Short mmCIF file of N, CA and C in Angstrom, two decimals:
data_model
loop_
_atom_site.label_atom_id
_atom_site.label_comp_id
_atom_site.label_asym_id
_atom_site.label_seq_id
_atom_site.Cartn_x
_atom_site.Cartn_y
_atom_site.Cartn_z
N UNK H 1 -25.61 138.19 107.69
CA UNK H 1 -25.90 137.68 109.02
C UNK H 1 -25.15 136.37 109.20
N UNK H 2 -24.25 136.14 110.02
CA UNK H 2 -23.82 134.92 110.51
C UNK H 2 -24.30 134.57 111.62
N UNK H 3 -24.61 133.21 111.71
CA UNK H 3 -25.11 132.31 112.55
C UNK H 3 -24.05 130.65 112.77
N UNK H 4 -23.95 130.39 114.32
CA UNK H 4 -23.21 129.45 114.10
C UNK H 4 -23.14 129.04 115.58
N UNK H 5 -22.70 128.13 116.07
CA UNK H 5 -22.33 127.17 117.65
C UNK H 5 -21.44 126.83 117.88
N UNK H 6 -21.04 126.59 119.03
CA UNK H 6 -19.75 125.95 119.82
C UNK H 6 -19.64 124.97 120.57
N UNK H 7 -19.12 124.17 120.32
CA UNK H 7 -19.25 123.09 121.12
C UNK H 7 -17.25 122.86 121.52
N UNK H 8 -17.30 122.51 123.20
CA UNK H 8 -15.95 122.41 124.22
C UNK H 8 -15.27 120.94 123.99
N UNK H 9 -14.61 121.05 124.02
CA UNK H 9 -14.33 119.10 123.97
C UNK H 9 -12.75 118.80 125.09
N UNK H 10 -12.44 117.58 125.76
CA UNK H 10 -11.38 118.21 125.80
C UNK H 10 -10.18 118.49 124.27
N UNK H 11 -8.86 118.77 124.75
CA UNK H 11 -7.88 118.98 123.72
C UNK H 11 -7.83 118.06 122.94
N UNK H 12 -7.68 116.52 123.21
CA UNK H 12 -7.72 115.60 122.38
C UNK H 12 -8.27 115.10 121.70
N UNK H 13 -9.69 115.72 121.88
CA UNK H 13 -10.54 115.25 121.26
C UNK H 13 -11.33 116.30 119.91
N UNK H 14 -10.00 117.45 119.54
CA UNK H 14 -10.15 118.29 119.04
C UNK H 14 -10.52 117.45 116.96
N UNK H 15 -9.48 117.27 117.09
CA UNK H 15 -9.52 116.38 115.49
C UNK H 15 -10.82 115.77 115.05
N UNK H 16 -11.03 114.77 115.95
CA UNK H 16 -12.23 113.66 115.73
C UNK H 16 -13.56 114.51 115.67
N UNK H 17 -13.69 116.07 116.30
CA UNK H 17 -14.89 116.99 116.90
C UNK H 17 -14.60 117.51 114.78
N UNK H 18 -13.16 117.66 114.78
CA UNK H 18 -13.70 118.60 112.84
C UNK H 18 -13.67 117.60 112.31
N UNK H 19 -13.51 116.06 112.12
CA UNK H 19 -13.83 115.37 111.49
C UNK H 19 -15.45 115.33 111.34
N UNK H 20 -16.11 115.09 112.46
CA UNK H 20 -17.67 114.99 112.72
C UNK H 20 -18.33 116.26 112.06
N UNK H 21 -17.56 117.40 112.29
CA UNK H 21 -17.95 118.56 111.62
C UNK H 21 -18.39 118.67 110.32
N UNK H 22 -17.06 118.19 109.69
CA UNK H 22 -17.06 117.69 107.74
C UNK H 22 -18.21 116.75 107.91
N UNK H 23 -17.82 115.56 108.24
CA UNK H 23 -18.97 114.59 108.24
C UNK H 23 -20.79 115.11 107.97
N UNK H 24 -20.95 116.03 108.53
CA UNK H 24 -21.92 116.81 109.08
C UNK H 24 -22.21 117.78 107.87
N UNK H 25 -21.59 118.18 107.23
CA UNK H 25 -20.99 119.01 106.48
C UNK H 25 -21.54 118.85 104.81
N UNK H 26 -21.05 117.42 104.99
CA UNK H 26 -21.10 116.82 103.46
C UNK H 26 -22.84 116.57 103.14
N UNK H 27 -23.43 116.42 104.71
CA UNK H 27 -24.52 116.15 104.07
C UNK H 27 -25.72 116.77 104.00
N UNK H 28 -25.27 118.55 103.89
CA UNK H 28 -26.05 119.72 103.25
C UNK H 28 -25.07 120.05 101.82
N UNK H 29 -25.11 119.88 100.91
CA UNK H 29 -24.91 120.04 99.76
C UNK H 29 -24.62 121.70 99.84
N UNK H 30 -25.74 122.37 100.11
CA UNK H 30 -25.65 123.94 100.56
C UNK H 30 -24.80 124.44 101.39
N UNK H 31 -23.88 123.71 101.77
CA UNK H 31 -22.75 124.20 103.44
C UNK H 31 -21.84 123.97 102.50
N UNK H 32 -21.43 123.18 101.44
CA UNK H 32 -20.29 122.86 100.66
C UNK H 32 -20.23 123.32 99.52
N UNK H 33 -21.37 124.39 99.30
CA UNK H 33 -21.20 124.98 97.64
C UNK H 33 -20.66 126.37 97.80
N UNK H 34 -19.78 126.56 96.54
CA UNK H 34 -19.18 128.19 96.79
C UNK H 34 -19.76 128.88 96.28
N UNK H 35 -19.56 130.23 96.57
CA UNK H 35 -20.81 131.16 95.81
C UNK H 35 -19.97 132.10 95.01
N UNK H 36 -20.24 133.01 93.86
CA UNK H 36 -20.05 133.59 93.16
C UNK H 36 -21.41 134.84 93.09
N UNK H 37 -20.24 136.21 92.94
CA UNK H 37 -21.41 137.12 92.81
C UNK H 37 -21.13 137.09 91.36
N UNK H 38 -22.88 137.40 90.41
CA UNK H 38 -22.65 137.58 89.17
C UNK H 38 -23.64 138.86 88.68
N UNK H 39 -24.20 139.21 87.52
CA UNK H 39 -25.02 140.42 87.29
C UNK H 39 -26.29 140.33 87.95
N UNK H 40 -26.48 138.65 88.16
CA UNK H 40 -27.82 138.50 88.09
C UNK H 40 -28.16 138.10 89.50
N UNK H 41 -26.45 138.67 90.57
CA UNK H 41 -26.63 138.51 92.39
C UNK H 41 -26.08 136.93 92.31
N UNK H 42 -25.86 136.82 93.64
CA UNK H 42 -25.23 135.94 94.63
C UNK H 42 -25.87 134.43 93.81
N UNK H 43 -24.67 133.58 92.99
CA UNK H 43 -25.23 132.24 92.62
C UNK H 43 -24.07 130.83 93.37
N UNK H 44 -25.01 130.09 93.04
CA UNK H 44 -24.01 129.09 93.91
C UNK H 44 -22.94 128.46 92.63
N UNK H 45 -22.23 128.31 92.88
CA UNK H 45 -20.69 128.17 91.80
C UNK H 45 -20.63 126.91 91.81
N UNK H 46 -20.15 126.35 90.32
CA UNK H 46 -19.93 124.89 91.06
C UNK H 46 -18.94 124.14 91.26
N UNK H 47 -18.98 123.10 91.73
CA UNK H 47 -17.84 122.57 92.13
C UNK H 47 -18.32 122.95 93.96
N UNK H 48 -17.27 121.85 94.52
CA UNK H 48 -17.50 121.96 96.16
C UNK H 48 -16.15 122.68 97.32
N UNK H 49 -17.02 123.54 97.63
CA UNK H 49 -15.94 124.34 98.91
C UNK H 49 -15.66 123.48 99.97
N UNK H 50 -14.27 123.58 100.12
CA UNK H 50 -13.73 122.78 101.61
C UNK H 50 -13.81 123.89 102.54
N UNK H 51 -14.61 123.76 103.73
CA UNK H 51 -14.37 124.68 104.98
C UNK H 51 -13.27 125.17 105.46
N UNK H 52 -12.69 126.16 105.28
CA UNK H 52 -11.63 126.32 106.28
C UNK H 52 -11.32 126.36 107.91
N UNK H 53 -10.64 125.09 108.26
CA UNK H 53 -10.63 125.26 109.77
C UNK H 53 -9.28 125.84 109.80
N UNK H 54 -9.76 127.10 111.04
CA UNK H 54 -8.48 127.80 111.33
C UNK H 54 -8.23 127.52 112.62
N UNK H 55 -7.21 127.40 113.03
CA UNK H 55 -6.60 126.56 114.22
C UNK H 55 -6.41 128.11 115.32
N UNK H 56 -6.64 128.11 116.37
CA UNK H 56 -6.15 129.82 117.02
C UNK H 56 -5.62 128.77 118.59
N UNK H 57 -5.09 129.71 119.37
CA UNK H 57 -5.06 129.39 121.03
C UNK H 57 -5.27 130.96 121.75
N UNK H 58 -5.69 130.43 122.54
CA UNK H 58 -6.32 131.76 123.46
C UNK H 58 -5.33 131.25 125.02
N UNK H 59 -5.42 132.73 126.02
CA UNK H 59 -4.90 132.63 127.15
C UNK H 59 -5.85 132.93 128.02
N UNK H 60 -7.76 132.69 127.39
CA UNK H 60 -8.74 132.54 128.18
C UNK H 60 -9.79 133.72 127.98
N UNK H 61 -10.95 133.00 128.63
CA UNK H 61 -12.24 133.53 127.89
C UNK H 61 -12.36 134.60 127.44
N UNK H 62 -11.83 136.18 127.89
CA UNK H 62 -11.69 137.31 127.48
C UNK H 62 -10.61 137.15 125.93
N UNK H 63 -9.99 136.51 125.87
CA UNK H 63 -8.89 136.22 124.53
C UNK H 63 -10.40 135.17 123.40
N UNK H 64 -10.46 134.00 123.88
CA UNK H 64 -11.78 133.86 122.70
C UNK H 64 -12.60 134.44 122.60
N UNK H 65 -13.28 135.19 123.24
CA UNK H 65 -14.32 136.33 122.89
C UNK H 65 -14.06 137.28 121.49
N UNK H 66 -12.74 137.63 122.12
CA UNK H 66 -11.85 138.63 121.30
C UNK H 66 -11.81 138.21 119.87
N UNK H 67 -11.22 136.79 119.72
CA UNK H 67 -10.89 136.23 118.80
C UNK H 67 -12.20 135.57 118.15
N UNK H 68 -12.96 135.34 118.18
CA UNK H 68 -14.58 134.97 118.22
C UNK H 68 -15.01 136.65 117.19
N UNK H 69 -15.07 137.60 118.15
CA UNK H 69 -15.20 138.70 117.24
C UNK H 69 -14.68 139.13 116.30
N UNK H 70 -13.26 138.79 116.54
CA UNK H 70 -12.52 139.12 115.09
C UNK H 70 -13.17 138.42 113.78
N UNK H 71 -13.46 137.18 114.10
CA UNK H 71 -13.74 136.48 112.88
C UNK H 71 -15.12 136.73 112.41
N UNK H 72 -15.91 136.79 113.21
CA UNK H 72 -17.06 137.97 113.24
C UNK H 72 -16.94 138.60 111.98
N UNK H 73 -15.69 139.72 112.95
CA UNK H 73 -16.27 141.08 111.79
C UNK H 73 -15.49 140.59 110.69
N UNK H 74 -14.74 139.73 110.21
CA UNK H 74 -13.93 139.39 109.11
C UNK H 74 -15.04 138.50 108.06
N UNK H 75 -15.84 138.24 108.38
CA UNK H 75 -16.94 137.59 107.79
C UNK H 75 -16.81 136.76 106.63
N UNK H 76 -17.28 136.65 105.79
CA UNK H 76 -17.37 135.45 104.71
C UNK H 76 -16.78 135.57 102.82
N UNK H 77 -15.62 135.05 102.88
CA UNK H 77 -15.38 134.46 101.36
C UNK H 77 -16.36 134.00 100.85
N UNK H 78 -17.34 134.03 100.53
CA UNK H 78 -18.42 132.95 99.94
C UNK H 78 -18.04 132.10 98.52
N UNK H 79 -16.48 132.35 98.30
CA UNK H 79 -16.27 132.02 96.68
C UNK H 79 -16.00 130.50 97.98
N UNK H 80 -15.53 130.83 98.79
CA UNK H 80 -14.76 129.47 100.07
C UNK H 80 -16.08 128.70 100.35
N UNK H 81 -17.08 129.16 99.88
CA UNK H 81 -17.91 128.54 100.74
C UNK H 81 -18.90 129.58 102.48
N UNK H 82 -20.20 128.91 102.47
CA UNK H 82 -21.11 129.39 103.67
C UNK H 82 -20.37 129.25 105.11
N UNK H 83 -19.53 128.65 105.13
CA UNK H 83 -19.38 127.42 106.36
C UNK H 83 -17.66 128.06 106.50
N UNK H 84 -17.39 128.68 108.02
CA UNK H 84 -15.79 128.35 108.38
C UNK H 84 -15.91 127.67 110.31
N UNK H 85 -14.95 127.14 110.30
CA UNK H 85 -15.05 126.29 110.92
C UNK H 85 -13.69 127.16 112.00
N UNK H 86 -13.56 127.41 112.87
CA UNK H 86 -12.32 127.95 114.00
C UNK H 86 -12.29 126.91 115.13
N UNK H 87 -10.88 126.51 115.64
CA UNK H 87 -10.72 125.89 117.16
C UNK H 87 -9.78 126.31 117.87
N UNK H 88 -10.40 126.65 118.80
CA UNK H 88 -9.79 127.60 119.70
C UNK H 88 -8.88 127.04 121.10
N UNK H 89 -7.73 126.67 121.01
CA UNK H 89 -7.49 125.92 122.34
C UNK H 89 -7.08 126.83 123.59
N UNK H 90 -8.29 126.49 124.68
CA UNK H 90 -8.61 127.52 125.76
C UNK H 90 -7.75 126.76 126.98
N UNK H 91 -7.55 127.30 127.68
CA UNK H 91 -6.98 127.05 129.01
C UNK H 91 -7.09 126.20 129.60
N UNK H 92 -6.89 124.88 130.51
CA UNK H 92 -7.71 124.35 130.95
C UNK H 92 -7.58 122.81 130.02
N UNK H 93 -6.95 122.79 129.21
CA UNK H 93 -6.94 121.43 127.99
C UNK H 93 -8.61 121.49 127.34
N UNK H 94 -8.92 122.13 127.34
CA UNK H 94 -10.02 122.57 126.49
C UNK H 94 -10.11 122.77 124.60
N UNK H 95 -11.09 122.31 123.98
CA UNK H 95 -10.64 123.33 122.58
C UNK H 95 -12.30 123.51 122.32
N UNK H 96 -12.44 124.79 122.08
CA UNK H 96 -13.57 125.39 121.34
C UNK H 96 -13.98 125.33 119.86
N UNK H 97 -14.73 124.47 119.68
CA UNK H 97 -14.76 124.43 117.68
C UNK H 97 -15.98 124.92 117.85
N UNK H 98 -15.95 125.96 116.57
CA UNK H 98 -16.77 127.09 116.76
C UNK H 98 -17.16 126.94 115.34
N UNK H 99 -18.71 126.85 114.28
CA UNK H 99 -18.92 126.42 113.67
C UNK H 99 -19.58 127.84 112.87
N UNK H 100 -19.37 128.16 112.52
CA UNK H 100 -20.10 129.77 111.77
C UNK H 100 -20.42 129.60 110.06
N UNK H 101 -21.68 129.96 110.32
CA UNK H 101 -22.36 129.57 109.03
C UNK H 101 -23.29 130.96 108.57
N UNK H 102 -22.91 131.24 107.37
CA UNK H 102 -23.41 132.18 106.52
C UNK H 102 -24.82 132.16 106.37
N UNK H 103 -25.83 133.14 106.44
CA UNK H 103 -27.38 133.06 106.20
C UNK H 103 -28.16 132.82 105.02
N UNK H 104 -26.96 132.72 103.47
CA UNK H 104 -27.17 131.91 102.23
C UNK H 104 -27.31 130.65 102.37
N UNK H 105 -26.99 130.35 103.20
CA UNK H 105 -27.08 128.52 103.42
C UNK H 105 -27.88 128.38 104.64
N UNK H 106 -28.23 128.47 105.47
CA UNK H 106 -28.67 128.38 106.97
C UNK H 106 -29.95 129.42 107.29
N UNK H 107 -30.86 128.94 108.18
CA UNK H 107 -31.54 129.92 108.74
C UNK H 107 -31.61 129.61 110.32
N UNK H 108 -32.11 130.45 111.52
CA UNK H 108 -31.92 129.92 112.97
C UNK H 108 -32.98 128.56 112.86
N UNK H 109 -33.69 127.96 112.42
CA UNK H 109 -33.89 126.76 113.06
C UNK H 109 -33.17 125.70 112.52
N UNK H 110 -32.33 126.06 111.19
CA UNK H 110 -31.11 125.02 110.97
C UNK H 110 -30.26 124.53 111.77
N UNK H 111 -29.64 126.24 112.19
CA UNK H 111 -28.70 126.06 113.47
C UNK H 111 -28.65 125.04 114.69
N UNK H 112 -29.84 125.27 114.66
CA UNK H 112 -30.28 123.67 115.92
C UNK H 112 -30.11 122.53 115.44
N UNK H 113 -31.01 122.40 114.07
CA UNK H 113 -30.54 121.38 113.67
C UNK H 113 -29.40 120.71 113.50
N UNK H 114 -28.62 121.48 113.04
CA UNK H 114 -27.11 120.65 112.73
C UNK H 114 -26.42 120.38 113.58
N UNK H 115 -26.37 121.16 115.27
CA UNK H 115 -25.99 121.41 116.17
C UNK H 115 -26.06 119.68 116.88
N UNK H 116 -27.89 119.76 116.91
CA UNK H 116 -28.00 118.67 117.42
C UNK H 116 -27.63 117.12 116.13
N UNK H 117 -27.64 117.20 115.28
CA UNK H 117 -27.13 116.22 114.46
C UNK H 117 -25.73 116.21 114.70
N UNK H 118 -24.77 117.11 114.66
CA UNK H 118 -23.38 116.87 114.80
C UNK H 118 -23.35 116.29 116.60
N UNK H 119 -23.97 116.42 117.23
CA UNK H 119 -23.98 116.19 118.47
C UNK H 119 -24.29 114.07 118.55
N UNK H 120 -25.21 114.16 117.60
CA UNK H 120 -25.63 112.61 117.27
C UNK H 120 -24.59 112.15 116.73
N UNK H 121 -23.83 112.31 115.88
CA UNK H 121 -22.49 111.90 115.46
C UNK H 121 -21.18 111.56 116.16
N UNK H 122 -21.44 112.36 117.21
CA UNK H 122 -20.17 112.20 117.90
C UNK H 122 -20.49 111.08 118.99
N UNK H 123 -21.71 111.25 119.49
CA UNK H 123 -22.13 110.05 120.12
C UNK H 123 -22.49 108.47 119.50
N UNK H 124 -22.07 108.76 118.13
CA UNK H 124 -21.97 107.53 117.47
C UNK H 124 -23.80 107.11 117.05
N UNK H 125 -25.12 107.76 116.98
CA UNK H 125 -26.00 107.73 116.77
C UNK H 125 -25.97 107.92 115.84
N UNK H 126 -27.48 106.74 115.22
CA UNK H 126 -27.49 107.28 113.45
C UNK H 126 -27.94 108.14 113.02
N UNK H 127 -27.38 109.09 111.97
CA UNK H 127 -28.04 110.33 111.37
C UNK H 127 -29.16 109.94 110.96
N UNK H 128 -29.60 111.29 111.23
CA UNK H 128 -31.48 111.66 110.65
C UNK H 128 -31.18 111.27 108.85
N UNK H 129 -31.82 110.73 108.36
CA UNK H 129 -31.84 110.59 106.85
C UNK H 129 -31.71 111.98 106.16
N UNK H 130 -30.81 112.33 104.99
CA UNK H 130 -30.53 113.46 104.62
C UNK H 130 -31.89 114.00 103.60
N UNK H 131 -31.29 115.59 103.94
CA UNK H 131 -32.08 116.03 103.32
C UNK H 131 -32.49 116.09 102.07
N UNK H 132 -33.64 116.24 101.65
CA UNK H 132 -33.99 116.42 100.43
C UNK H 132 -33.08 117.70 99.76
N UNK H 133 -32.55 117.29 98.07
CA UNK H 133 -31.83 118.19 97.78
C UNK H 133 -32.59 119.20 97.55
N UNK H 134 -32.19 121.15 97.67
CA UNK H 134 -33.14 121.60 97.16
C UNK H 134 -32.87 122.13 95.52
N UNK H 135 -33.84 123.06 94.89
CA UNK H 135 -33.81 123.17 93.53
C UNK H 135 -33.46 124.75 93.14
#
């Protein structure tokens, strides 16, 4: 199951939006660990996964949809890590960073969460104190 949000920015403000992303990123421990399948099922590997942001351009909403689904059904490296990160530059000087997160790391009321924390970040508000690591 993937789960994940989008947030529009204009074009220029594409960089500083995946900087805040990472930022955001670093401080679930679980969004940055890679996984390994082993006999004993899905373990977290160690060492830390960098997100891959993949850069796309669209010629408009029917083209990101498209491209939105592709990555969809292309679904998750987990050796890469829970977390890929896509920006989509839409028509309009627009860019779509589109945040898709694996259900090993995340559940839907996370989604909000981080949503609205990366949202506090960009507005320069201080983060919620991080989470407790889990075990």
């Amino acid at each position: 199951l993937t789960l994940g949000f989008t947030l529009r920015s204009p074009a220029g403000d594409a960089e500083p939006l995946a900087a805040a992303v990472r930022q955001l990123l670093k401080r679930y421990p679980a969004l940055t660990e890679a996984y390994a399948e082993t006999p004993a099922g899905l373990q977290a590997a160690p060492g830390q996964a960098a997100p891959p942001l993949q850069k796309l351009r669209t010629g408009g909403a029917h083209e990101t949809r498209q491209l939105l689904d592709q990555a969809l059904d292309q679904g998750f490296a987990l050796e890469q890590g829970p977390v890929r990160i896509l920006q989509m530059d839409e028509p309009g000087g627009l860019t779509a960073t589109t945040v898709l997160l694996h259900h090993v790391a995340v559940d839907f009321p996370s989604v909000a969460l981080l949503a609205g924390q990366l949202v506090a970040i960009l507005r320069g508000q201080p983060a919620a104190p991080p989470p407790a690591r889990r075990r």
